[in-house]
Tab-separated table of C-alpha atoms in Angstrom:
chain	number	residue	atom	x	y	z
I	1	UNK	CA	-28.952	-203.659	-101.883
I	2	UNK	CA	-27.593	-200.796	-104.059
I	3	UNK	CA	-25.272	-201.464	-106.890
I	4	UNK	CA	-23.592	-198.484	-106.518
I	5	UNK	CA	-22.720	-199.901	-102.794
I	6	UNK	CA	-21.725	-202.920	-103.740
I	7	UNK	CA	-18.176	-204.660	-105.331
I	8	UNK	CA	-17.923	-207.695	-107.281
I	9	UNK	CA	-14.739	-209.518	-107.602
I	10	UNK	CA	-14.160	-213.000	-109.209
I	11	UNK	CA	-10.775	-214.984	-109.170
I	12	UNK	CA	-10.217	-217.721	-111.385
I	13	UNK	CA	-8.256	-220.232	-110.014
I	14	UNK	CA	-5.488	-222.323	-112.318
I	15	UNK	CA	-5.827	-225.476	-109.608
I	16	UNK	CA	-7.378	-228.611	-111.524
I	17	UNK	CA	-9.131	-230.733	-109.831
I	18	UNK	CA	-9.587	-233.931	-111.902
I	19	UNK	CA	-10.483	-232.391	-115.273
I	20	UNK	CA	-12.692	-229.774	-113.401
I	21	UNK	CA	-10.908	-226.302	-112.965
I	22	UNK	CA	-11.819	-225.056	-109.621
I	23	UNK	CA	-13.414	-221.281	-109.355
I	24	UNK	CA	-12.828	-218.935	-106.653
I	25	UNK	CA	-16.691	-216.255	-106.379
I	26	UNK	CA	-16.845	-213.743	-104.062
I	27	UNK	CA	-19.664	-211.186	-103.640
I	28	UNK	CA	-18.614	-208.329	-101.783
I	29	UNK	CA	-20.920	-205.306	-100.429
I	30	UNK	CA	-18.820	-202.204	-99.483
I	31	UNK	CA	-15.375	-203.229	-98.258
I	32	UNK	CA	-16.701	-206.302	-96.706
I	33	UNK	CA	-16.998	-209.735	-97.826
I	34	UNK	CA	-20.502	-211.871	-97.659
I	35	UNK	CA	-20.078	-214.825	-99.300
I	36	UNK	CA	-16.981	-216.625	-100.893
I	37	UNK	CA	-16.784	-220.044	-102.780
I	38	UNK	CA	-14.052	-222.036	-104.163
I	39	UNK	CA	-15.511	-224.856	-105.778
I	40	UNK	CA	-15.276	-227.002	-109.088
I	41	UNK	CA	-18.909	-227.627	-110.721
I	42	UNK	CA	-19.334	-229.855	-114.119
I	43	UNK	CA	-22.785	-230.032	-115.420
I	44	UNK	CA	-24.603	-233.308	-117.658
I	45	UNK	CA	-27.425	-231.952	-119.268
I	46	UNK	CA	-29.849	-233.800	-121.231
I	47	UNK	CA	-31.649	-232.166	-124.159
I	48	UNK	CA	-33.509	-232.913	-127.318
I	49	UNK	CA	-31.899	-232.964	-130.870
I	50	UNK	CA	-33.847	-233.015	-134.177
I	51	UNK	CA	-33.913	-236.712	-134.385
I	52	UNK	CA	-33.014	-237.714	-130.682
I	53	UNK	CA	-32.110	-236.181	-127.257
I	54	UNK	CA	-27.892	-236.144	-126.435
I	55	UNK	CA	-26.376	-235.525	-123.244
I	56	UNK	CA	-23.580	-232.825	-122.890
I	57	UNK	CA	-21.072	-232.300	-119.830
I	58	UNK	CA	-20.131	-228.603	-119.346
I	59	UNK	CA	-17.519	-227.754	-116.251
I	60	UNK	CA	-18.077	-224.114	-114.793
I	61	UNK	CA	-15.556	-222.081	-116.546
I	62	UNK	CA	-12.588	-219.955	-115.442
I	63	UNK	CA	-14.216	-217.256	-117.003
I	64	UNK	CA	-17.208	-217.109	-114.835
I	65	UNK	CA	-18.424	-213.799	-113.041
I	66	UNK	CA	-20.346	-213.017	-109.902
I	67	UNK	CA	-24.201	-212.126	-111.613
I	68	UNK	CA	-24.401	-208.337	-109.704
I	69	UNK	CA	-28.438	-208.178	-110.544
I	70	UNK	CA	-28.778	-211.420	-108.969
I	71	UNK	CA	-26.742	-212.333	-106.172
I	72	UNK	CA	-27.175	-210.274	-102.722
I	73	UNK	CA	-26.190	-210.361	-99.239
I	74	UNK	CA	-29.511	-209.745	-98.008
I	75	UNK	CA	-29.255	-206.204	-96.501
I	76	UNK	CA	-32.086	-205.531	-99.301
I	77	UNK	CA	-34.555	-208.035	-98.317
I	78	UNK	CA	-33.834	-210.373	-100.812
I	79	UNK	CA	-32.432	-214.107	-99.988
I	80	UNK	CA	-28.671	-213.898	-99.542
I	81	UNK	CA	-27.486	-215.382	-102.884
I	82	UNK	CA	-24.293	-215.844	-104.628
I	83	UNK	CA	-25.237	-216.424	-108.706
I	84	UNK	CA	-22.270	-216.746	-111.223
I	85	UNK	CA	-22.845	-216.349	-114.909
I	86	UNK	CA	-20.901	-217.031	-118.071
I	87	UNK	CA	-21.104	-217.523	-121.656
I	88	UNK	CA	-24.343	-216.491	-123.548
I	89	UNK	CA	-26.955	-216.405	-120.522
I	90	UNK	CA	-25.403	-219.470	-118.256
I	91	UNK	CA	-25.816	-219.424	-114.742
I	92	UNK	CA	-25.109	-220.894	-111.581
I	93	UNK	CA	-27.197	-219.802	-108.552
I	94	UNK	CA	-26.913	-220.691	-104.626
I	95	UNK	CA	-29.275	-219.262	-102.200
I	96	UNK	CA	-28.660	-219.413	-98.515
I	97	UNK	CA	-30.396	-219.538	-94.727
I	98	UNK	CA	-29.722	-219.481	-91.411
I	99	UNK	CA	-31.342	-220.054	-87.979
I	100	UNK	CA	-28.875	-217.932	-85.677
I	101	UNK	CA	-26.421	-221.400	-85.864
I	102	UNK	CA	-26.415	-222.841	-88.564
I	103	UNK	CA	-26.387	-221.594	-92.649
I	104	UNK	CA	-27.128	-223.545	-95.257
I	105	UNK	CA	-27.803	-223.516	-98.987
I	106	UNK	CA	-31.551	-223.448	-99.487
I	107	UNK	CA	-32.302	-223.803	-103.222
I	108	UNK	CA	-29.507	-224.583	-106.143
I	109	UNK	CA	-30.648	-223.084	-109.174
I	110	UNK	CA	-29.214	-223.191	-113.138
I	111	UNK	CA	-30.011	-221.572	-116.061
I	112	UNK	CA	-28.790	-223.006	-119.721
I	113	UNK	CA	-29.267	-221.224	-123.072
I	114	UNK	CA	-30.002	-224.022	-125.866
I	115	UNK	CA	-29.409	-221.406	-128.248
I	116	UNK	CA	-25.922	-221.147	-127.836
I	117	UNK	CA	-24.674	-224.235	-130.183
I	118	UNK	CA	-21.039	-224.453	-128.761
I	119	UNK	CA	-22.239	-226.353	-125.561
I	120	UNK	CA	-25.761	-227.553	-127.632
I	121	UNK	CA	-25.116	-228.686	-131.440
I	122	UNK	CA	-28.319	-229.263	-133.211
I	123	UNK	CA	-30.821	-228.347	-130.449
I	124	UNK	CA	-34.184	-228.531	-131.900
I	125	UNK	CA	-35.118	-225.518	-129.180
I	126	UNK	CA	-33.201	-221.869	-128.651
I	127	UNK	CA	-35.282	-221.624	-125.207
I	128	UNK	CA	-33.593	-220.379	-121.826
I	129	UNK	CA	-33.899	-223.485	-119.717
I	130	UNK	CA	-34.499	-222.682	-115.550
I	131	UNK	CA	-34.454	-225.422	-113.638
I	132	UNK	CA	-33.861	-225.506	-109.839
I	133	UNK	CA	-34.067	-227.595	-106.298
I	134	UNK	CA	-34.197	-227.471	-102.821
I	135	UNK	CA	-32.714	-230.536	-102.005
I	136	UNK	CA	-29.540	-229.607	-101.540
I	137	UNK	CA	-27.345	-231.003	-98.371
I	138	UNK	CA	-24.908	-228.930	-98.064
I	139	UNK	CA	-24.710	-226.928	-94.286
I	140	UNK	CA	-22.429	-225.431	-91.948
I	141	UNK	CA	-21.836	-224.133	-88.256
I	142	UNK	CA	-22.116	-219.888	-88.980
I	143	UNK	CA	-18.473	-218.272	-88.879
I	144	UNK	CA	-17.313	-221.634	-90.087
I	145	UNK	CA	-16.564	-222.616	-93.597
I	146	UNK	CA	-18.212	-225.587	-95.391
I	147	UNK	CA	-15.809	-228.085	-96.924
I	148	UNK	CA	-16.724	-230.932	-99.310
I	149	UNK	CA	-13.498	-232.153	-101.490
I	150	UNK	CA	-15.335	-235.410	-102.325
I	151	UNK	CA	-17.750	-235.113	-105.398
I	152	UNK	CA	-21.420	-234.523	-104.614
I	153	UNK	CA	-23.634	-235.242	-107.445
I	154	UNK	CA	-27.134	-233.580	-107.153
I	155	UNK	CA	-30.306	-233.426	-109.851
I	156	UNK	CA	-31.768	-230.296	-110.630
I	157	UNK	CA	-34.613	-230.540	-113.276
I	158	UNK	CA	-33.181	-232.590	-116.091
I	159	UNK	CA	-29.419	-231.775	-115.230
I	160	UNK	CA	-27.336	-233.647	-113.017
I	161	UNK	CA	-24.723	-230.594	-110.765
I	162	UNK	CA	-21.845	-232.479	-109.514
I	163	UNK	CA	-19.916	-230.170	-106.677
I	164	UNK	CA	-16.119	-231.170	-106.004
I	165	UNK	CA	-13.482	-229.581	-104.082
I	166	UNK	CA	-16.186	-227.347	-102.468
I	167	UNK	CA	-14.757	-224.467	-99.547
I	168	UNK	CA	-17.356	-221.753	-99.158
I	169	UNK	CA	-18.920	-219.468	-96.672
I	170	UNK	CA	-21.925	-217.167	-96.088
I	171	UNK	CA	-22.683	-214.640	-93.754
I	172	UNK	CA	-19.078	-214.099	-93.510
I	173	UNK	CA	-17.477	-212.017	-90.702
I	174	UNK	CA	-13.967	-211.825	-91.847
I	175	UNK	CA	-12.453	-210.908	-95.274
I	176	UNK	CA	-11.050	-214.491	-96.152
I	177	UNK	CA	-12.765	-218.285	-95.462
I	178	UNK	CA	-13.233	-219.157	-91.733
I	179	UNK	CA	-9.867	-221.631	-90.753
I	180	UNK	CA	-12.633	-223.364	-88.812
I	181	UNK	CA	-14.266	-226.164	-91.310
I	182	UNK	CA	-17.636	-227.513	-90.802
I	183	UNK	CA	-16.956	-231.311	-93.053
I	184	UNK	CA	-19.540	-232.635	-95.273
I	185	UNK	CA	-20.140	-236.428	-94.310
I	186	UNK	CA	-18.487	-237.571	-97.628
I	187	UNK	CA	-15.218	-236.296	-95.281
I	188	UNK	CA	-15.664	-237.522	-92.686
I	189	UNK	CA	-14.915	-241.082	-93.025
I	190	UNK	CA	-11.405	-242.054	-91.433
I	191	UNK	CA	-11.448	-238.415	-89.722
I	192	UNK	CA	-13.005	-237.305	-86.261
I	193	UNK	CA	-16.123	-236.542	-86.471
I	194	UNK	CA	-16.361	-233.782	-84.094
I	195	UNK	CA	-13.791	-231.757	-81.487
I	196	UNK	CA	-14.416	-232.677	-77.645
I	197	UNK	CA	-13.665	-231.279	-74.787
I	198	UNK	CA	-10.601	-231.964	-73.384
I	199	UNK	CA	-9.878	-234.909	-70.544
I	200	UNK	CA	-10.232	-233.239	-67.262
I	201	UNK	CA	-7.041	-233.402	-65.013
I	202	UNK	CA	-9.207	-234.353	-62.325
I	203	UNK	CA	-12.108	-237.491	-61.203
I	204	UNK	CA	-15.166	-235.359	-61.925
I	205	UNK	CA	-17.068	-234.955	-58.822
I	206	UNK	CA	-20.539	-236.100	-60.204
I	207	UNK	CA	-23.261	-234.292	-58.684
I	208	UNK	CA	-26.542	-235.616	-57.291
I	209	UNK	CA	-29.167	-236.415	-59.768
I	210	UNK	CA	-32.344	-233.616	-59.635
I	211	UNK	CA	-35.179	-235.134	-58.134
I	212	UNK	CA	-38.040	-236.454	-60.872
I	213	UNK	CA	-37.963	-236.653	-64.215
I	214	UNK	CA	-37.840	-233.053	-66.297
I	215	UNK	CA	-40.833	-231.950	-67.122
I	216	UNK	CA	-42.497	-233.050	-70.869
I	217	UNK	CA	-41.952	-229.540	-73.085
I	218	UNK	CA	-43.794	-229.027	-76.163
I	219	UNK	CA	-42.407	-226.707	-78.994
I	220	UNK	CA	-42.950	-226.004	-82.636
I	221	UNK	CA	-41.370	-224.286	-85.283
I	222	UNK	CA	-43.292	-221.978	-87.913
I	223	UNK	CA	-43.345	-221.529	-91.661
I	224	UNK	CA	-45.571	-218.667	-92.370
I	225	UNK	CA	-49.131	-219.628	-90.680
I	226	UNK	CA	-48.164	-223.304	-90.787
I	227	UNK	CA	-46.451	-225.644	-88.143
I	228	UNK	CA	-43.812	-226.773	-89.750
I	229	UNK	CA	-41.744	-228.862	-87.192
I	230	UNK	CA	-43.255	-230.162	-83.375
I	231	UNK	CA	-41.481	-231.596	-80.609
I	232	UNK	CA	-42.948	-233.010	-77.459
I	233	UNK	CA	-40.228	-234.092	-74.968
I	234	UNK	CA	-38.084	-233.702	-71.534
I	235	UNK	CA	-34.618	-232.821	-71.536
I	236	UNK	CA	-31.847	-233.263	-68.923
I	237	UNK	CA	-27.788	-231.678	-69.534
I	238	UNK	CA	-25.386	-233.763	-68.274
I	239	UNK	CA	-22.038	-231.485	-68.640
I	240	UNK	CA	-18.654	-231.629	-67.190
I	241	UNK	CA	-17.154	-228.465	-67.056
I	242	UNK	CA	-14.628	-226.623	-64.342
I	243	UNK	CA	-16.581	-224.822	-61.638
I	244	UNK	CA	-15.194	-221.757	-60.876
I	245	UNK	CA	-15.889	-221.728	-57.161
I	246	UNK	CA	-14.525	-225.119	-57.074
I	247	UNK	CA	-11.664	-224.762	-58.608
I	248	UNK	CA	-12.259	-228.242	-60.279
I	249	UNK	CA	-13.906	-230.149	-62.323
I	250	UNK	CA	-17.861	-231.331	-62.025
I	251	UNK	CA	-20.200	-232.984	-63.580
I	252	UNK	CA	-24.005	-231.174	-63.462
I	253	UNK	CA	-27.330	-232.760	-64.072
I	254	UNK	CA	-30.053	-230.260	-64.705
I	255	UNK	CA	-33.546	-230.487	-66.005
I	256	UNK	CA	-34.906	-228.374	-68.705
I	257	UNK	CA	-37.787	-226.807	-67.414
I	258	UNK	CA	-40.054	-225.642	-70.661
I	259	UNK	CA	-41.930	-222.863	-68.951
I	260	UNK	CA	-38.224	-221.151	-69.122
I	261	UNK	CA	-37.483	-222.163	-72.227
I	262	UNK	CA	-38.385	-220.021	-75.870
I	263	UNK	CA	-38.435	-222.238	-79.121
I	264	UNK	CA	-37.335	-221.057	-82.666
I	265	UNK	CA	-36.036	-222.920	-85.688
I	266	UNK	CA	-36.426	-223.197	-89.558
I	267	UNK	CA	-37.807	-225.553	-91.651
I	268	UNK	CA	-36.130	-226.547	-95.180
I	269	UNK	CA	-36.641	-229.579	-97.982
I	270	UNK	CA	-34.189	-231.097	-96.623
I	271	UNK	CA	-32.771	-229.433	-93.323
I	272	UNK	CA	-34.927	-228.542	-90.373
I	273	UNK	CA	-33.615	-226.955	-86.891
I	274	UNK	CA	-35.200	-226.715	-83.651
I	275	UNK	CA	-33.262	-223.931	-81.065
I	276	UNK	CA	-34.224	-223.773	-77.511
I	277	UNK	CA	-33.059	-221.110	-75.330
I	278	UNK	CA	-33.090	-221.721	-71.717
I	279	UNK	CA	-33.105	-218.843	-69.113
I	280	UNK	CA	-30.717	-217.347	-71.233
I	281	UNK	CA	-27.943	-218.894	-70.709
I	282	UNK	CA	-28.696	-222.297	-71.858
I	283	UNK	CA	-28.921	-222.661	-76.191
I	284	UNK	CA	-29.605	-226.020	-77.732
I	285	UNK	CA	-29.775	-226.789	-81.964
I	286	UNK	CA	-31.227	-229.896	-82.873
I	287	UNK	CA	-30.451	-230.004	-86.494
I	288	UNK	CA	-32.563	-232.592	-88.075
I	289	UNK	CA	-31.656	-233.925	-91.961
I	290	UNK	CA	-33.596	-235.634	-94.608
I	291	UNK	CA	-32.286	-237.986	-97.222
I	292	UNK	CA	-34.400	-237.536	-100.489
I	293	UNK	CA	-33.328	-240.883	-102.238
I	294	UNK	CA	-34.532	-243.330	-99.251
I	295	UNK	CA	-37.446	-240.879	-97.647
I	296	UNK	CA	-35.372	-240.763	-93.813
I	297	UNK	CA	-34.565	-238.571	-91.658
I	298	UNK	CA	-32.647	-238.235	-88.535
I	299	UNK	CA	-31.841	-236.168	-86.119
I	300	UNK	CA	-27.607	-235.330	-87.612
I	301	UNK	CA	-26.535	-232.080	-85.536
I	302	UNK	CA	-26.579	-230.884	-81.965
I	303	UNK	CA	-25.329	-227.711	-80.504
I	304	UNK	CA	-25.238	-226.857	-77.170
I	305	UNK	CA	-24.002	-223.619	-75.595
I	306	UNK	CA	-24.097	-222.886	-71.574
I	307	UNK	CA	-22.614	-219.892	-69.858
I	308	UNK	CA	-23.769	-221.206	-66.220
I	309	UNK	CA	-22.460	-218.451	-63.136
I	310	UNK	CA	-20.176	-221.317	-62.026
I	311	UNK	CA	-18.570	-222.004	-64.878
I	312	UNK	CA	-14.991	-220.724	-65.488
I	313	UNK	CA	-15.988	-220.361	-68.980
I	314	UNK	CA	-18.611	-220.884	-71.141
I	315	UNK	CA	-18.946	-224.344	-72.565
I	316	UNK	CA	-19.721	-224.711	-76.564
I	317	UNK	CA	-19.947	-227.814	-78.317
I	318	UNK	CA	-20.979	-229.123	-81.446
I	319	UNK	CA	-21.254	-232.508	-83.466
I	320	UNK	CA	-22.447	-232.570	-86.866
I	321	UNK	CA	-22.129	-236.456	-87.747
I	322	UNK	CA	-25.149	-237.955	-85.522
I	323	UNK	CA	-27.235	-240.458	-86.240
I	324	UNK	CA	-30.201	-240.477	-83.749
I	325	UNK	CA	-33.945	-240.636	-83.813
I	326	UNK	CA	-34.607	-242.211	-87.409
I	327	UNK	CA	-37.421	-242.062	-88.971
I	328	UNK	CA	-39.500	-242.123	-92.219
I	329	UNK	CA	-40.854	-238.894	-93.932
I	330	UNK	CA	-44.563	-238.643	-93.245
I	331	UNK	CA	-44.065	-240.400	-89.748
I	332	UNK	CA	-43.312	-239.096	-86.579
I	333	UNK	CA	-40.183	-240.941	-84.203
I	334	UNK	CA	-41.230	-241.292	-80.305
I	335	UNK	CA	-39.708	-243.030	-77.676
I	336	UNK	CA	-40.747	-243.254	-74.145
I	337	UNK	CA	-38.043	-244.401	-72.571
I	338	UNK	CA	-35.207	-242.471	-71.611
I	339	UNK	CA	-31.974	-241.832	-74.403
I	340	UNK	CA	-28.946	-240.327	-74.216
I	341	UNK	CA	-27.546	-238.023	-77.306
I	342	UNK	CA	-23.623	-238.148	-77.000
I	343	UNK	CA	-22.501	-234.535	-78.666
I	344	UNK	CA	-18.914	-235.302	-76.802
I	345	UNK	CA	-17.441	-236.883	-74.101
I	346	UNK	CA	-18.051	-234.315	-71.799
I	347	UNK	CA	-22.168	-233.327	-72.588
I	348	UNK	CA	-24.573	-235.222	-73.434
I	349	UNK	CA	-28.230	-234.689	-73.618
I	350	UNK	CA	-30.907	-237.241	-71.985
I	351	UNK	CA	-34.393	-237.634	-73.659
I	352	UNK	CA	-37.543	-238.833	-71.932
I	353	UNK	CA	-41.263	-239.325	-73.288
I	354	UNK	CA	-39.549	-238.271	-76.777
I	355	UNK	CA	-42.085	-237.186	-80.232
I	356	UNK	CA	-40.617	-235.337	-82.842
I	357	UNK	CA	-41.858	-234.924	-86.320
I	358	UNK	CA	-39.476	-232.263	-88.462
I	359	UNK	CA	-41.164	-232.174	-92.027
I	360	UNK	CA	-44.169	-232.878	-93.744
I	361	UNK	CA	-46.161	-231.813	-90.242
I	362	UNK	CA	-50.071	-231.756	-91.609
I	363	UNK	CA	-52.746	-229.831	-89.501
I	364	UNK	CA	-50.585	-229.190	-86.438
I	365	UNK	CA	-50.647	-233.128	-85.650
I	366	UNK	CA	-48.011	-235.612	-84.997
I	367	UNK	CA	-48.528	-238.275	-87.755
I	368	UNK	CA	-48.565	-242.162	-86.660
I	369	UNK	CA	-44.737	-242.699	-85.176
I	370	UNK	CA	-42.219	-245.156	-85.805
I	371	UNK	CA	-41.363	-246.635	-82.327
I	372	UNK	CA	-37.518	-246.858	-80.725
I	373	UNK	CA	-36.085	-249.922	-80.260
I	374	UNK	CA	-35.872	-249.596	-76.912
I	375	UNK	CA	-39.789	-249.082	-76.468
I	376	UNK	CA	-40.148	-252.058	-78.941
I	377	UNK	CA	-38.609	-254.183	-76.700
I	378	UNK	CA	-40.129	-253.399	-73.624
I	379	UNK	CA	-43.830	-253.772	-74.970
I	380	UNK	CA	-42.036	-257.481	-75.785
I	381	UNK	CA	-40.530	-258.177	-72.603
I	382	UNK	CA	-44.591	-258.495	-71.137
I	383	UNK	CA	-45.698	-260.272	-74.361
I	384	UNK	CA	-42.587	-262.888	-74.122
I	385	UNK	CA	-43.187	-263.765	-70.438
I	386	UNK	CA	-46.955	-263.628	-70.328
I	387	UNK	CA	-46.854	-266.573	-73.037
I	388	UNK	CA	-44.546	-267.813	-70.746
I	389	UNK	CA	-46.704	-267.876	-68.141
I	390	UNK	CA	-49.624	-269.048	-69.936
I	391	UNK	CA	-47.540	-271.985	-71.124
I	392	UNK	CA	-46.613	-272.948	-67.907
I	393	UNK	CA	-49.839	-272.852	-66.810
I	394	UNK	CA	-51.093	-275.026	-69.647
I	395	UNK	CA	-48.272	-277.722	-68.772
I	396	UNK	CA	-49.227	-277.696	-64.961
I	397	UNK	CA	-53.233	-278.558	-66.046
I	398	UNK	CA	-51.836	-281.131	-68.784
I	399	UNK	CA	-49.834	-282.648	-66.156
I	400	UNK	CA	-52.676	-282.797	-63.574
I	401	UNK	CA	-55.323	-284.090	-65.664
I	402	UNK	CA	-52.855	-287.136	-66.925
I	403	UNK	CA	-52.461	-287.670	-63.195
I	404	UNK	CA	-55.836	-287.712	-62.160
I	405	UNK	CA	-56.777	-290.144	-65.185
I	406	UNK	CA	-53.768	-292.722	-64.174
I	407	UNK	CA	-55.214	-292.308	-60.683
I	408	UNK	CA	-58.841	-293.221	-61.139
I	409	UNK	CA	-57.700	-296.099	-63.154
I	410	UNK	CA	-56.405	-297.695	-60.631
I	411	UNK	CA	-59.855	-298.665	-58.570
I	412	UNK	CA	-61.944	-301.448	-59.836
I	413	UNK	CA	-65.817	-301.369	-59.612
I	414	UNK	CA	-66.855	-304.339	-57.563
């Protein structure tokens, strides 16, 4: 990206949340916007005095600017980045991905100068301090914009970045933030979790179930030369939608067939997607997320877009607050028997012969999987009545032999 083509604004915004002024960055590159942010950041860094170490809580200041040299929107090869910078060599830096769905922040980065004794009295160092992290959590449908208002505390090195009030957007289309919101979790309590399709005015005429069971796919998502997610599975749509030579309103079963179907994704620290496109006119994200502090993941976003000839018009859905196919990191999940994913009321997606493994995939191999419940308890159902059986069987020859004893004493020898 050329400088020269490029225009930087900043806004600082007057709004206060809590005691943490909120900051309005936007990097711009011609007359278009890339990337905004409104967000409120405060800082807790620990470092080491003469005698002792002190910790020190610095908010992002009104006076912060949009780093030009650093930040990009990615038309030069470099990761789009937004990086704000203030006082004597400060910064804030968020770099950002996307898989043709989704965006999310990547790596968080900050840089703190120990020399500058307003924020540091008595450091014993004047060193530039870097410090950064990829686990991040914070994603969003593209041409949506990302909201977070409740405070999201994450460590980076030895600093502690606590986000609040957070609306931003990259890989922006239009000159202001999306109206359309893509909620953290944090939000989402007490609130829907995701939009769905509205009741049909008529019974949905269901049609007849395809024949067989769809066909067992396997895809996997690279990260260089490495396989970085793998999926093994069959999937069956079940959408109601309004037919267009119908004039009403159906409900259509179809099988996934994998020799018809491409695979692509991208694989993060914390965020890992798997998008299947199906004879072109079928797209499905499986957005799968891992929580650092407790080492799970699960599978916490599906989109699904289908633009079938009988449809009156395409149907897109999406729900971001899932909660499926748990798992530890290190493990595979599998499950044999057949699951449904709810995204609404109106599509779902069935599972059958299920493995999925989304991060830390070693040599190309599934690792040793944690079972579903549902598989669990079928491997018990033969186990609970063969003991059964076996106990019945032992009661029968108790009973017998206590007969037979009773009956020869009742013959005397003469």
């Amino acid at each position: 990206m050329k400088k020269s083509n490029l225009c930087f604004q900043l806004v600082a915004c007057s709004l206060i949340l809590g005691f943490v002024r909120a900051v309005t960055l936007e990097l711009r590159e011609g007359n278009s916007t890339c990337i905004k942010a409104d967000l409120s950041v405060s800082f807790s860094i620990t470092y080491n005095t003469t005698n002792s170490s002190t910790t020190v809580k610095v908010d992002l200041p009104d006076s912060t600017t949009v780093d030009q040299g650093s930040s990009s929107c990615g038309s030069d090869g470099r990761p789009v980045s937004l990086v704000g910078v203030f006082g004597p060599g400060h910064t804030l830096g968020l770099f950002f991905s996307n898989n043709g769905s989704m965006y999310s922040v990547d790596m968080l980065s900050i840089q703190y100068n120990l020399s500058d004794s307003a924020l540091f009295p008595l450091a014993n160092s004047s060193d530039v301090v870097t410090v950064m992290t990829e686990s991040v959590g914070m994603w969003a449908w593209l041409n949506t914009t990302y909201r977070c208002v409740s405070p999201a505390s994450i460590p980076v090195g030895g600093a502690i970045v606590t986000f609040s009030g957070v609306k931003m957007e990259a890989y922006m289309t239009q000159e202001d933030l999306s109206p359309v919101e893509s909620v953290c979790t944090a939000d989402q309590e007490g609130t829907t979790a995701a939009p769905t399709t509205p009741s049909p005015t008529t019974t949905p005429v269901p049609a007849p179930t395809p024949q067989g069971l769809p066909e067992q796919g396997t895809y996997a998502v690279t990260k260089g030369n490495d396989t970085c997610l793998m999926a093994r599975m069959g999937l069956q749509l079940n959408i109601t939608y309004t037919s267009q030579s119908k004039n009403n309103t159906v409900q259509e079963v179809m099988n996934i067939h994998p020799n018809l179907t491409t695979a692509s994704g991208t694989c993060g620290a914390s965020i890992s997607t798997l998008v299947l496109d199906h004879e072109g006119n079928t797209n499905i994200s499986f957005t799968f997320t891992l929580n650092t502090t407790s080492n799970k993941y699960h599978l916490g976003g599906l989109v699904l877009v289908a633009n079938w000839s009988d449809m009156s018009e395409p149907v897109s859905v999406s729900n971001s607050n899932l909660a499926y196919l748990t798992s530890v990191l290190g493990r595979s999940y599998s499950c044999n028997s057949e699951q449904s994913l709810i995204i609404t009321e109106a599509v779902s997606i069935n599972t059958f012969r299920l493995q999925v493994q989304p991060f830390a995939v070693i040599s190309n191999q599934f690792a040793t999987a944690v079972e579903c419940q549902i598989d669990q308890d079928q491997m018990l159902i033969p186990i609970v009545v063969g003991a059964a059986l076996s106990g019945l069987v032992l009661v029968v020859l108790i009973a017998y032999l206590i007969g037979r004893k009773r009956s020869n004493a009742g013959y005397q020898t003469i």
